[in-house]
XYZ file of C-alpha atoms in Angstrom:
297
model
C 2.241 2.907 27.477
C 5.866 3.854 25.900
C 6.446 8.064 25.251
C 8.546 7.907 22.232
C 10.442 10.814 20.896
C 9.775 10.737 16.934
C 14.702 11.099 16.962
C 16.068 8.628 18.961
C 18.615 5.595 19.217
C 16.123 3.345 17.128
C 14.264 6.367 15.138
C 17.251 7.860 13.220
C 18.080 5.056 10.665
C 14.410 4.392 9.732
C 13.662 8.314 9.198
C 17.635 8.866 7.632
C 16.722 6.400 5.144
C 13.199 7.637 4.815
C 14.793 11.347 3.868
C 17.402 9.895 1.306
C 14.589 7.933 -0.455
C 12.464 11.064 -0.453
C 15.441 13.049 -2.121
C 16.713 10.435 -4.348
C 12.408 10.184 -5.387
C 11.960 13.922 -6.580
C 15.145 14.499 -7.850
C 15.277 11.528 -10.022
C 11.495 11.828 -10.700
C 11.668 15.526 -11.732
C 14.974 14.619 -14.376
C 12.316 11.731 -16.015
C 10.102 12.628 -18.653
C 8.134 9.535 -17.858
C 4.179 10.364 -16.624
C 3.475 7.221 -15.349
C 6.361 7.156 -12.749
C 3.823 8.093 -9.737
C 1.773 5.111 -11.143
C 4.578 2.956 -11.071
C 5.204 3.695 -7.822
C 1.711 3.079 -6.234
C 1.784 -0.060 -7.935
C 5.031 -1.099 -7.064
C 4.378 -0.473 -3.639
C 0.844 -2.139 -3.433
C 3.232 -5.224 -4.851
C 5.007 -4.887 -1.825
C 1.842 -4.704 0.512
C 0.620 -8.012 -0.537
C 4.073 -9.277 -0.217
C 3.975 -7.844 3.529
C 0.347 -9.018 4.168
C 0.881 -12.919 4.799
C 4.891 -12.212 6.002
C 4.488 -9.604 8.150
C 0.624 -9.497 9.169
C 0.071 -13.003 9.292
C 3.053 -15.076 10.027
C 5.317 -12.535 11.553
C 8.353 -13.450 9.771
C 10.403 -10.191 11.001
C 9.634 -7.139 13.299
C 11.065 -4.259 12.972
C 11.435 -1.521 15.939
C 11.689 2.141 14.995
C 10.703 3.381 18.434
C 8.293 5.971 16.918
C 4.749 4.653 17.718
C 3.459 4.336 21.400
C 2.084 1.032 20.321
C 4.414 -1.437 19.839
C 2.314 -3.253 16.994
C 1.821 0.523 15.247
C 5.718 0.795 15.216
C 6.353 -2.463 13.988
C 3.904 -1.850 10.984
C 5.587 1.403 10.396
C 8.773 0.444 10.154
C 7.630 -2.580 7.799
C 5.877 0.767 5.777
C 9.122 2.690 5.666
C 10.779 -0.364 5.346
C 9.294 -2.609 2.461
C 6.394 0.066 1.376
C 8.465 3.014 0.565
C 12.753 2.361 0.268
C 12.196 -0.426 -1.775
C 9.618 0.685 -3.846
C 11.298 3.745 -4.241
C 14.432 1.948 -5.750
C 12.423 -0.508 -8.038
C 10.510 2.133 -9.652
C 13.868 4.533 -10.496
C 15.629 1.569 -11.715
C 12.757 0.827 -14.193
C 11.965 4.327 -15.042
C 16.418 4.433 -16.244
C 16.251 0.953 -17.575
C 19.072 -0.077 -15.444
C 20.100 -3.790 -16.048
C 20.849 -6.564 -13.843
C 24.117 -5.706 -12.432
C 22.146 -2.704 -11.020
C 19.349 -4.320 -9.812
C 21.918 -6.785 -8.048
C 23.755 -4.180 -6.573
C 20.948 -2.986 -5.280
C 19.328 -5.894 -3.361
C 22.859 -6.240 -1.902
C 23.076 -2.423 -0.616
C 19.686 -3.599 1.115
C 20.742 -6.835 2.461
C 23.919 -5.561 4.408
C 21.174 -2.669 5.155
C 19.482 -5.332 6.793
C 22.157 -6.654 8.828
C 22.959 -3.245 10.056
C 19.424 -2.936 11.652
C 20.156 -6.576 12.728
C 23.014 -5.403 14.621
C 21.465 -2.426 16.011
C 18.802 -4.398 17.358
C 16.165 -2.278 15.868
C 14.908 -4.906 13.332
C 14.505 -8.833 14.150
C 14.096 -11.983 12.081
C 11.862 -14.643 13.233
C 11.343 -17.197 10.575
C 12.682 -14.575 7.801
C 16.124 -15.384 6.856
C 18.676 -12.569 4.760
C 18.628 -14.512 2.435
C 15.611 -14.437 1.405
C 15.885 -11.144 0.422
C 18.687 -11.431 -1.976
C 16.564 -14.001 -3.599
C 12.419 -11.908 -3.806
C 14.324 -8.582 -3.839
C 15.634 -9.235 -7.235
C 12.125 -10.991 -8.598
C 10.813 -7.979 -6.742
C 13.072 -5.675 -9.459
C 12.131 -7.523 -12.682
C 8.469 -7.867 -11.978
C 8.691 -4.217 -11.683
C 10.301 -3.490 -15.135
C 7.726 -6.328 -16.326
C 4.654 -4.760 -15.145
C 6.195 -1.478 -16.576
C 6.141 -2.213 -20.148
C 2.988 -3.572 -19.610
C 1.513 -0.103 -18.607
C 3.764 1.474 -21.575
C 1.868 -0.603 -24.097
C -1.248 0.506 -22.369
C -2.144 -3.666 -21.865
C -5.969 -3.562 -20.059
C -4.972 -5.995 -17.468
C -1.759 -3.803 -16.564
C -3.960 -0.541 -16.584
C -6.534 -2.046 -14.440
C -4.118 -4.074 -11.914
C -2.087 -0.348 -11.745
C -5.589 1.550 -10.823
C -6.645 -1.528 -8.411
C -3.268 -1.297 -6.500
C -3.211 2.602 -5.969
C -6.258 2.951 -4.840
C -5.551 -0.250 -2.541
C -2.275 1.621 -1.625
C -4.330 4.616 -0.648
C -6.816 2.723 1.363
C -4.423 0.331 3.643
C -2.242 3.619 4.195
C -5.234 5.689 5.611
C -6.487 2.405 7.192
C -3.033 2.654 8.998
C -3.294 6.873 10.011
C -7.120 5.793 11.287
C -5.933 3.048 13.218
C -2.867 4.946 14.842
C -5.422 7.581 15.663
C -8.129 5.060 16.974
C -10.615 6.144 14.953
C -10.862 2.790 13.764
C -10.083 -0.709 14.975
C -11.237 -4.141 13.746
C -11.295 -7.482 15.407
C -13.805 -10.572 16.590
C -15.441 -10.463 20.363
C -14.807 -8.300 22.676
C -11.006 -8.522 23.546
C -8.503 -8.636 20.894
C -5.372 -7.570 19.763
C -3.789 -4.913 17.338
C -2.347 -7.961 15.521
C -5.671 -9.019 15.093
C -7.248 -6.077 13.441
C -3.928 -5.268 10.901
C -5.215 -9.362 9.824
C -8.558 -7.908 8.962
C -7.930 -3.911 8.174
C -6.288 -4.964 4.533
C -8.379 -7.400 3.596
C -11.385 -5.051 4.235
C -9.456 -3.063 1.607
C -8.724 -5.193 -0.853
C -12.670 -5.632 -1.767
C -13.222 -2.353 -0.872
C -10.639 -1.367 -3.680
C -11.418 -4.097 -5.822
C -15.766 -2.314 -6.059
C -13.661 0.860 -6.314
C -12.099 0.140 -9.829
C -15.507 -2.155 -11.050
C -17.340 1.517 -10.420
C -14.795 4.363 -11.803
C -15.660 3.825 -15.110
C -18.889 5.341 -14.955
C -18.760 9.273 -15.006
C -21.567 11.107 -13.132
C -22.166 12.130 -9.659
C -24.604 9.328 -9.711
C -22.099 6.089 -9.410
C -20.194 8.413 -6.960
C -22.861 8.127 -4.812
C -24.023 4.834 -4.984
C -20.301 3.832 -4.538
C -20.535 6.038 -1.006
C -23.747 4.276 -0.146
C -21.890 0.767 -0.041
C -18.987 1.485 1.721
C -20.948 3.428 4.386
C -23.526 0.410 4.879
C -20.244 -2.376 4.929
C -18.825 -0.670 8.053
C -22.863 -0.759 9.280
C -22.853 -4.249 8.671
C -19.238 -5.261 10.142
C -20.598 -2.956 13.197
C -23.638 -4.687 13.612
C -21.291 -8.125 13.332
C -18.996 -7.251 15.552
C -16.375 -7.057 13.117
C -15.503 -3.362 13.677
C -15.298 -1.952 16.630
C -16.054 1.713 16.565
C -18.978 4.280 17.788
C -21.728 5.431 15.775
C -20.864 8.801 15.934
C -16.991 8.058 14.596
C -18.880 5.923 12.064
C -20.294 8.796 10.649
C -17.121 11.050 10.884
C -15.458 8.471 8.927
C -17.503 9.484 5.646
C -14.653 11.600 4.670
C -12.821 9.044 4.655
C -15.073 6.855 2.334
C -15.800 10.168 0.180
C -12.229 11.098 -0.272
C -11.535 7.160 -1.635
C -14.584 7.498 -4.143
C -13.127 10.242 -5.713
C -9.886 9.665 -5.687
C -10.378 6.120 -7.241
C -12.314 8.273 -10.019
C -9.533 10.635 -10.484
C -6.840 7.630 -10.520
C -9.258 6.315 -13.318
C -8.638 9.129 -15.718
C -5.390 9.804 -15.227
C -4.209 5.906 -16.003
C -6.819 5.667 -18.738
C -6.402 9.227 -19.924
C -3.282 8.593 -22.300
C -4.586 5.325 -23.540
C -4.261 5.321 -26.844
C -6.867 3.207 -29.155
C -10.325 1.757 -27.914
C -10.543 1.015 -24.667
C -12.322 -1.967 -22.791
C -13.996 -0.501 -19.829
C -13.797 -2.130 -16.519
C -17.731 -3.416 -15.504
C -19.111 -0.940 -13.928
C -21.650 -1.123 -10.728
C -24.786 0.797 -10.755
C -27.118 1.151 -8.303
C -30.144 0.722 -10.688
C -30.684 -1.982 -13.148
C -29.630 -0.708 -17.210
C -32.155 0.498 -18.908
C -33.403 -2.031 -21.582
C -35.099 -0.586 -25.476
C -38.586 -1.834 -26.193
């Protein structure tokens, strides 16, 4: 097993672009007046984890290699994190939140493309069936769909409201999937010997329908739904035990309630704050109860 120092050779260009987009974030976010800039970011960067799902997960079309995590599949995912979850999404969001046009959106997907030939040349990124140019090309789409789905939120469309609460909390979820799995506490994957390619195939899709009963239940107020919602997720991770799906103890079953409670509540609170400046009737999401509704006589 590899002892990586978190600053080395392959570290420092991941974690100097990592503090620039952190800088850039708050200082830019703290001159806009906009509210919904942290939602614009979630969602803008649960775009880019379905975009890295089949590429990176599946397929393999690049690896990257900040020499951070002992495993070498944990440090390739984190530097796809860094990478496509957080520097882009960073950039997409401030250049919709300032309405900057084309020519700035173009300049930007070329600042990342020689970006990407740098780590090319330092050997701490690699393209497999990925090509540069390729990210000229979805970088850009990448910008407009982001200034797309942003005037969608500004005029408070249901779909856009309800896609934006899905993808945070999905956001949320895959990202503590990740800390979990770099801490094996958790670890999926079929029979008894597989890899930790294997279980980042599984780990997101287990939160995508996780997320997806998430935003069907925070509509309902009430400690009630809360509760119920807790009871699912708590007998899924039973079930994918008792299938073989996930491999973990009982007793770090249990100690990942916290987990489960923290995303319950959380998907609540992410509820009324994107709902909570809608303006006009809303149409609630369908809510999941665990008892049948009440009918009159």
């Amino acid at each position: 097993m590899r002892k990586n120092k978190a600053f080395n050779r392959n570290s420092i260009p991941f974690l100097l672009l990592a503090i620039i987009h952190l800088m850039l974030l708050f200082l830019f976010a703290k001159r806009s007046k906009e509210k919904t800039i942290w939602i614009l970011l979630l969602s803008n960067i649960g775009f880019a984890y379905f975009f890295e799902y089949p590429v990176l997960n599946l397929f393999k079309g690049y690896s990257y290699k900040p020499s951070i995590m002992k495993k070498r599949a944990h440090d390739q995912v984190l530097g796809a994190v860094l990478s496509q979850g957080f520097y882009v999404p960073v950039t997409a969001t401030l250049l919709t939140i300032f309405h900057k046009n084309g020519y700035w959106k173009l300049g930007s997907t070329l600042i990342y493309y020689l970006i990407e030939h740098t780590f090319l040349r330092l050997k701490i990124y690699n393209t497999h069936w990925w090509k540069p140019v390729y990210t000229l090309l979805f970088m850009n789409i990448y910008f407009h769909i982001s200034d797309w789905f942003y005037k969608a939120i500004q005029a408070r469309k249901d779909w856009a409201l309800s896609l934006a609460h899905y993808l945070s909390i999905e956001v949320i979820g895959i990202t503590l999937l990740y800390i979990s799995a770099a801490g094996r506490k958790i670890r999926f994957g079929r029979g008894m010997y597989h890899s930790w390619w294997e279980h980042f195939a599984i780990a997101p899709l287990y939160s995508i329908v996780h997320s997806f009963f998430a935003v069907k239940n925070s509509a309902k107020p009430g400690l009630q739904p809360r509760l119920c919602m807790l009871l699912y997720r708590v007998l899924t991770d039973l079930f994918l035990k008792k299938i073989g799906l996930l491999k973990i103890k009982l007793t770090q079953l249990w100690g990942n309630i916290p987990f489960h409670v923290f995303i319950v509540f959380i998907s609540r609170y992410l509820y009324i704050k994107i709902y909570s400046e809608h303006s006009g009737e809303h149409i609630k999401p369908i809510e999941i109860s665990c008892k049948p509704d009440k009918k009159g006589t």
